[in-house]
Tab-separated table of C-alpha atoms in Angstrom:
chain	number	residue	atom	x	y	z
A	883	MET	CA	9.090	-24.381	-27.409
A	884	LEU	CA	5.891	-25.498	-25.290
A	885	PRO	CA	3.480	-24.143	-26.284
A	886	ALA	CA	1.885	-20.428	-24.159
A	887	ALA	CA	-0.718	-22.704	-22.008
A	888	ASN	CA	2.004	-25.893	-21.390
A	889	ARG	CA	4.849	-23.621	-20.891
A	890	ARG	CA	3.070	-22.004	-18.175
A	891	ASN	CA	2.102	-25.236	-16.571
A	892	PHE	CA	5.281	-26.373	-16.732
A	893	ILE	CA	6.098	-23.460	-14.544
A	894	ARG	CA	3.844	-24.152	-12.258
A	895	ALA	CA	4.593	-27.269	-11.384
A	896	LEU	CA	8.484	-25.896	-11.042
A	897	ILE	CA	7.247	-24.501	-7.368
A	898	GLY	CA	5.255	-27.320	-6.518
A	899	GLY	CA	5.731	-29.455	-3.154
A	900	GLY	CA	8.838	-31.048	-3.640
A	901	ALA	CA	10.318	-28.732	-5.834
A	902	ILE	CA	12.017	-26.834	-3.713
A	903	ALA	CA	13.757	-29.256	-1.867
A	904	SER	CA	14.961	-30.893	-4.938
A	905	GLY	CA	17.060	-28.195	-5.749
A	906	THR	CA	14.672	-26.018	-8.283
A	907	PHE	CA	15.711	-23.533	-5.331
A	908	LYS	CA	19.785	-23.649	-6.300
A	909	ALA	CA	18.933	-23.435	-10.277
A	910	PHE	CA	16.631	-20.906	-9.311
A	911	GLY	CA	19.358	-18.503	-7.969
A	912	ALA	CA	22.193	-20.050	-6.590
A	913	GLN	CA	24.036	-21.691	-9.478
A	914	SER	CA	27.470	-20.100	-10.190
A	915	SER	CA	26.328	-19.935	-14.328
A	916	LEU	CA	22.791	-18.164	-15.473
A	917	ALA	CA	20.478	-19.538	-16.892
A	918	THR	CA	17.022	-18.379	-19.016
A	919	PHE	CA	13.943	-19.615	-18.695
A	920	GLU	CA	10.926	-18.526	-21.408
A	921	LEU	CA	7.747	-17.381	-18.335
A	922	GLU	CA	5.990	-16.163	-22.355
A	923	ASP	CA	6.286	-15.077	-24.755
A	924	ASN	CA	8.886	-12.095	-24.785
A	925	TYR	CA	9.651	-12.694	-21.339
A	926	ARG	CA	13.057	-14.400	-19.638
A	927	LEU	CA	13.420	-15.200	-16.128
A	928	ILE	CA	17.751	-15.467	-15.297
A	929	ALA	CA	18.742	-16.656	-13.093
A	930	GLY	CA	22.194	-17.185	-11.137
A	931	ALA	CA	23.280	-12.819	-11.200
A	932	GLY	CA	22.900	-12.678	-7.616
A	933	ALA	CA	19.492	-12.332	-8.055
A	934	ASN	CA	16.158	-12.732	-10.304
A	935	VAL	CA	15.897	-10.504	-13.063
A	936	LEU	CA	13.563	-9.973	-15.591
A	937	ALA	CA	14.253	-9.182	-19.674
A	938	VAL	CA	10.657	-8.172	-22.101
A	939	ASP	CA	11.513	-8.181	-25.719
A	940	THR	CA	9.699	-6.064	-28.234
A	941	ALA	CA	10.264	-3.757	-30.821
A	942	ASP	CA	11.685	-0.737	-29.465
A	943	GLY	CA	13.982	-3.079	-27.322
A	944	THR	CA	14.770	-4.918	-23.850
A	945	LEU	CA	13.329	-3.873	-20.716
A	946	MET	CA	14.532	-5.076	-17.704
A	947	VAL	CA	14.145	-5.860	-14.405
A	948	ASP	CA	16.583	-5.487	-12.005
A	949	GLY	CA	20.069	-5.868	-13.070
A	950	GLY	CA	22.025	-9.052	-10.702
A	951	LEU	CA	25.908	-7.824	-9.250
A	952	PRO	CA	27.971	-6.450	-10.440
A	953	ASP	CA	30.587	-8.262	-11.404
A	954	ARG	CA	27.283	-10.822	-12.793
A	955	SER	CA	26.039	-7.748	-15.272
A	956	PRO	CA	28.832	-8.124	-18.115
A	957	ASP	CA	27.252	-11.840	-18.590
A	958	LEU	CA	24.463	-10.697	-17.955
A	959	LEU	CA	23.942	-8.586	-20.229
A	960	ARG	CA	25.567	-10.313	-23.168
A	961	GLU	CA	22.623	-13.034	-21.890
A	962	VAL	CA	19.914	-10.133	-22.279
A	963	ALA	CA	21.305	-8.418	-25.122
A	964	GLY	CA	23.207	-10.496	-27.361
A	965	SER	CA	25.167	-9.331	-30.575
A	966	SER	CA	23.085	-5.942	-29.634
A	967	GLY	CA	25.079	-5.246	-26.949
A	968	PRO	CA	24.012	-3.098	-23.480
A	969	GLU	CA	22.334	0.089	-26.241
A	970	SER	CA	19.486	-2.191	-27.333
A	971	ILE	CA	18.596	-2.070	-23.021
A	972	PRO	CA	16.893	1.393	-22.635
A	973	VAL	CA	15.239	0.543	-19.749
A	974	LEU	CA	16.023	-0.947	-16.070
A	975	PHE	CA	13.954	-1.327	-13.144
A	976	ASN	CA	15.679	-1.885	-9.910
A	977	THR	CA	13.117	-2.972	-7.235
A	978	HIS	CA	15.177	-1.770	-4.542
A	979	TRP	CA	18.741	-0.719	-3.304
A	980	HIS	CA	20.885	-3.454	-3.135
A	981	LEU	CA	23.922	-4.556	-4.892
A	982	GLU	CA	21.708	-7.686	-6.016
A	983	GLN	CA	19.112	-5.755	-8.039
A	984	THR	CA	21.579	-2.769	-9.070
A	985	GLY	CA	24.729	-4.230	-10.143
A	986	SER	CA	23.738	-3.609	-14.166
A	987	ASN	CA	23.365	0.358	-13.124
A	988	ASP	CA	26.395	1.571	-14.242
A	989	ALA	CA	26.504	-0.308	-17.544
A	990	LEU	CA	23.467	0.765	-18.698
A	991	GLY	CA	23.897	4.300	-17.483
A	992	ARG	CA	26.572	5.125	-19.720
A	993	THR	CA	24.554	4.347	-22.521
A	994	GLY	CA	22.306	6.280	-21.615
A	995	ALA	CA	18.874	3.649	-20.478
A	996	THR	CA	15.681	5.273	-18.454
A	997	ILE	CA	16.766	3.898	-14.384
A	998	VAL	CA	13.494	3.518	-13.009
A	999	ALA	CA	13.067	3.065	-8.833
A	1000	GLN	CA	11.835	4.952	-5.666
A	1001	GLU	CA	13.454	7.878	-4.678
A	1002	ASN	CA	14.831	6.494	-1.464
A	1003	THR	CA	16.439	4.122	-3.829
A	1004	ARG	CA	18.344	6.714	-5.678
A	1005	LEU	CA	18.929	8.912	-2.693
A	1006	TRP	CA	20.979	5.473	-0.687
A	1007	MET	CA	22.723	4.685	-3.197
A	1008	THR	CA	24.022	8.736	-3.399
A	1009	THR	CA	25.620	7.348	0.342
A	1010	GLU	CA	27.426	5.135	2.348
A	1011	ILE	CA	25.230	3.023	4.182
A	1012	ILE	CA	26.559	1.304	6.751
A	1013	VAL	CA	24.429	-2.195	6.632
A	1014	GLU	CA	24.465	-4.021	10.720
A	1015	TRP	CA	22.735	-6.944	9.840
A	1016	GLN	CA	25.533	-7.375	7.305
A	1017	ASP	CA	28.434	-5.624	9.415
A	1018	THR	CA	29.289	-3.882	6.197
A	1019	VAL	CA	30.099	-0.753	4.902
A	1020	TYR	CA	27.999	0.256	1.429
A	1021	PRO	CA	29.999	3.545	-0.899
A	1022	PRO	CA	28.325	5.901	-2.550
A	1023	ARG	CA	27.846	4.654	-5.162
A	1024	ALA	CA	28.861	6.022	-8.884
A	1025	PRO	CA	26.764	8.944	-11.335
A	1026	GLU	CA	25.707	6.883	-13.499
A	1027	ALA	CA	24.565	4.355	-12.067
A	1028	LEU	CA	21.577	6.247	-10.136
A	1029	PRO	CA	18.633	5.990	-10.757
A	1030	ASN	CA	17.637	9.090	-13.223
A	1031	LYS	CA	13.362	8.095	-12.983
A	1032	THR	CA	11.698	8.558	-9.943
A	1033	PHE	CA	8.897	8.622	-7.919
A	1034	TYR	CA	7.540	9.459	-4.728
A	1035	HIS	CA	3.746	8.357	-3.867
A	1036	HIS	CA	2.589	5.135	-2.685
A	1037	GLU	CA	-0.582	5.152	-2.232
A	1038	SER	CA	-1.013	4.424	-6.001
A	1039	PRO	CA	0.423	2.809	-9.089
A	1040	GLN	CA	2.005	4.640	-12.035
A	1041	ARG	CA	2.250	3.400	-16.108
A	1042	MET	CA	3.979	3.379	-18.274
A	1043	SER	CA	4.033	1.932	-21.360
A	1044	PHE	CA	7.718	0.349	-23.648
A	1045	GLY	CA	6.754	-0.752	-26.806
A	1046	ASN	CA	3.929	-3.050	-26.989
A	1047	GLN	CA	4.031	-3.583	-23.229
A	1048	ASP	CA	1.594	-1.664	-20.248
A	1049	ILE	CA	3.552	-1.582	-16.791
A	1050	GLU	CA	2.320	-1.096	-13.603
A	1051	TYR	CA	4.368	-0.681	-10.480
A	1052	GLY	CA	4.746	0.529	-7.176
A	1053	HIS	CA	6.003	1.354	-3.852
A	1054	LEU	CA	6.438	-0.823	-1.211
A	1055	PHE	CA	6.270	1.005	1.888
A	1056	GLN	CA	9.115	0.052	4.565
A	1057	ALA	CA	8.397	-4.037	3.388
A	1058	HIS	CA	12.749	-4.839	2.841
A	1059	THR	CA	13.892	-1.771	2.340
A	1060	ASP	CA	11.852	1.978	1.957
A	1061	GLY	CA	11.949	1.313	-1.472
A	1062	ASP	CA	10.341	-1.568	-2.712
A	1063	ILE	CA	9.003	-1.287	-5.926
A	1064	TYR	CA	6.450	-4.095	-7.437
A	1065	VAL	CA	6.611	-4.028	-11.600
A	1066	PHE	CA	2.968	-5.295	-13.233
A	1067	PHE	CA	2.678	-6.940	-16.724
A	1068	PRO	CA	-1.258	-6.952	-17.048
A	1069	GLY	CA	-0.977	-8.712	-20.714
A	1070	PRO	CA	0.523	-12.270	-19.563
A	1071	ASN	CA	-0.253	-11.559	-15.722
A	1072	ILE	CA	3.758	-11.295	-14.263
A	1073	LEU	CA	4.494	-9.845	-11.187
A	1074	MET	CA	7.606	-8.876	-10.266
A	1075	ALA	CA	8.790	-8.320	-6.327
A	1076	GLY	CA	11.805	-8.628	-5.767
A	1077	ASP	CA	12.706	-9.175	-2.420
A	1078	ALA	CA	8.907	-8.362	-0.975
A	1079	VAL	CA	8.515	-12.197	-1.702
A	1080	SER	CA	10.474	-14.735	0.093
A	1081	VAL	CA	11.150	-18.445	-1.302
A	1082	GLY	CA	11.775	-20.928	0.597
A	1083	ARG	CA	13.730	-19.222	3.316
A	1084	TYR	CA	12.633	-16.069	5.526
A	1085	PRO	CA	12.865	-12.708	4.810
A	1086	ILE	CA	15.147	-10.607	5.919
A	1087	LEU	CA	14.426	-7.182	6.108
A	1088	ASP	CA	17.016	-5.093	5.950
A	1089	TYR	CA	16.229	-2.134	9.193
A	1090	SER	CA	19.743	-0.254	8.406
A	1091	THR	CA	17.732	1.131	5.075
A	1092	HIS	CA	14.526	0.867	7.604
A	1093	GLY	CA	13.011	-2.562	6.682
A	1094	TRP	CA	10.689	-3.814	8.516
A	1095	ILE	CA	7.762	-6.467	9.226
A	1096	GLY	CA	5.023	-4.213	9.554
A	1097	GLY	CA	6.257	-3.257	5.874
A	1098	MET	CA	6.943	-6.684	5.069
A	1099	THR	CA	2.877	-7.622	6.214
A	1100	ASN	CA	1.581	-4.665	4.442
A	1101	ALA	CA	3.678	-5.017	1.356
A	1102	ALA	CA	2.245	-9.186	1.162
A	1103	ARG	CA	-1.455	-7.774	1.647
A	1104	ASP	CA	-1.002	-4.928	-1.309
A	1105	LEU	CA	0.882	-7.450	-3.637
A	1106	LEU	CA	-2.311	-9.215	-2.849
A	1107	GLU	CA	-4.974	-7.357	-3.928
A	1108	ILE	CA	-3.066	-7.212	-7.272
A	1109	VAL	CA	-2.836	-10.623	-8.238
A	1110	ASP	CA	-5.190	-13.239	-9.248
A	1111	ASP	CA	-4.916	-17.150	-9.272
A	1112	GLU	CA	-3.028	-17.153	-12.724
A	1113	THR	CA	-0.525	-14.743	-12.382
A	1114	ILE	CA	2.951	-15.240	-12.201
A	1115	ILE	CA	5.137	-13.582	-8.898
A	1116	VAL	CA	9.018	-13.627	-9.331
A	1117	PRO	CA	10.563	-13.007	-6.313
A	1118	GLY	CA	13.484	-11.144	-5.622
A	1119	THR	CA	15.835	-15.181	-5.702
A	1120	GLY	CA	14.333	-18.689	-6.185
A	1121	PRO	CA	11.225	-20.111	-8.586
A	1122	VAL	CA	8.369	-18.177	-9.482
A	1123	GLN	CA	5.700	-17.822	-7.008
A	1124	THR	CA	1.676	-17.724	-7.481
A	1125	ARG	CA	-0.699	-16.548	-4.847
A	1126	ALA	CA	-1.372	-19.649	-2.948
A	1127	ASN	CA	2.281	-19.041	-2.105
A	1128	LEU	CA	1.807	-14.824	-1.414
A	1129	GLU	CA	-0.962	-16.113	0.499
A	1130	ALA	CA	0.749	-18.746	2.446
A	1131	GLN	CA	4.286	-15.208	3.496
A	1132	PHE	CA	0.638	-12.394	4.315
A	1133	GLU	CA	-0.706	-15.364	7.486
A	1134	MET	CA	3.728	-16.038	8.679
A	1135	LEU	CA	4.018	-12.365	8.344
A	1136	THR	CA	0.300	-11.601	10.118
A	1137	THR	CA	1.293	-14.331	13.064
A	1138	VAL	CA	4.766	-13.941	14.005
A	1139	ARG	CA	4.283	-9.712	13.388
A	1140	GLU	CA	1.453	-10.226	16.134
A	1141	ARG	CA	3.407	-12.352	18.471
A	1142	VAL	CA	6.699	-10.167	18.492
A	1143	VAL	CA	4.798	-7.577	18.696
A	1144	GLY	CA	2.761	-8.961	21.993
A	1145	MET	CA	7.115	-9.824	22.946
A	1146	LEU	CA	8.435	-6.536	22.231
A	1147	ARG	CA	5.850	-5.006	24.785
A	1148	MET	CA	6.883	-8.356	27.275
A	1149	GLY	CA	9.650	-6.686	27.740
A	1150	TYR	CA	11.460	-9.448	24.641
A	1151	GLY	CA	14.853	-9.068	23.263
A	1152	ALA	CA	15.360	-10.882	20.203
A	1153	GLU	CA	17.185	-13.489	22.207
A	1154	ASP	CA	14.485	-13.899	23.991
A	1155	MET	CA	11.598	-13.981	20.994
A	1156	LEU	CA	12.858	-16.820	19.798
A	1157	ALA	CA	13.032	-18.390	22.763
A	1158	ASN	CA	9.646	-18.624	23.102
A	1159	GLY	CA	9.026	-19.152	19.675
A	1160	ALA	CA	8.093	-16.361	17.542
A	1161	THR	CA	7.851	-18.415	14.496
A	1162	ASP	CA	6.727	-22.005	16.157
A	1163	GLY	CA	4.798	-24.245	13.182
A	1164	TYR	CA	6.299	-22.297	10.729
A	1165	ASP	CA	10.093	-23.266	10.420
A	1166	GLU	CA	9.572	-26.170	8.783
A	1167	GLU	CA	8.457	-24.860	6.374
A	1168	TRP	CA	10.576	-21.312	5.995
A	1169	GLY	CA	13.864	-22.737	7.932
A	1170	ASP	CA	16.180	-21.564	10.423
A	1171	PRO	CA	13.862	-18.347	12.047
A	1172	GLU	CA	17.423	-17.065	13.406
A	1173	ALA	CA	18.609	-14.007	11.549
A	1174	PHE	CA	15.050	-13.736	9.968
A	1175	VAL	CA	14.212	-12.838	14.269
A	1176	ARG	CA	17.218	-10.552	15.326
A	1177	SER	CA	16.112	-8.383	11.457
A	1178	ILE	CA	12.959	-7.767	13.056
A	1179	TYR	CA	14.479	-6.875	16.510
A	1180	PRO	CA	15.271	-3.398	15.731
A	1181	GLY	CA	12.933	-3.218	12.914
A	1182	LEU	CA	10.385	-3.247	16.121
A	1183	TRP	CA	12.500	-0.206	17.472
A	1184	GLY	CA	13.101	1.646	15.036
A	1185	HIS	CA	8.117	1.897	14.505
A	1186	VAL	CA	7.786	1.607	18.177
A	1187	ARG	CA	5.781	4.782	18.265
A	1188	GLU	CA	3.233	2.823	15.813
A	1189	VAL	CA	3.677	-0.756	17.858
A	1190	GLY	CA	2.403	1.050	20.541
A	1191	GLY	CA	1.814	0.068	23.945
A	1192	ILE	CA	6.183	0.415	24.876
A	1193	VAL	CA	7.097	4.036	25.771
């Protein structure tokens, strides 16, 4: 095993200039089998479950942040818990309601695990959700899958401890969804950010559950207040990131938000925004902007009075 300092340098090398283009992105999120990376002693990143999963091993059991897709959950829980079984995972965080994050809720809920989430995540999971941009209707989740420890406020972080690890977590208001949270471990300086941080592609704003570009921009700003140059940032999918990566996302979101707000005031729709360069200068790094801009537009109308100058 690499010493901690060398392991951290190795992880950072994976996110160098050519890493994503050469296939590292696939290795961290899109492969058909699970892959485990040790971030620090007792901190494991598991990729390949549909979304990144963080496992924190302590004398009191293993804590998980996010739970992958439902169909990957059996393999994931075996990878995380081994022969100890899912009963050895007494705490699970959901960074938002999407199936990629909540697919292990059912199994761990049945074992009596504490499932931590922002209250909006729990509320969405109790009802039918019509997600227009996916053309999909999600049914309510089983009672045992619902988060059973929730919080409301987004002004200040929540705190808890598990084993010998201190944990801070907080609400990222109306970013990717309206229930996004971050989970920060100050000891090893690891931040699990969910889909509030995007890697190798533009983020998608789930306007069906109140995500929008203003909130996504604010989320990046708020996360920058938490991290430093040594923080390992774990996104929803893709390889780990640094503060510099998060700064680049904040700059992109800030600029695109200013552009699309100006275009909305001119009466532009999503097609017009795409045609008139809403993302000019960023596509080489972030990819095809079509789904991004099409998710921005209805979110803006949901905040039209906040944006101002339109109605």
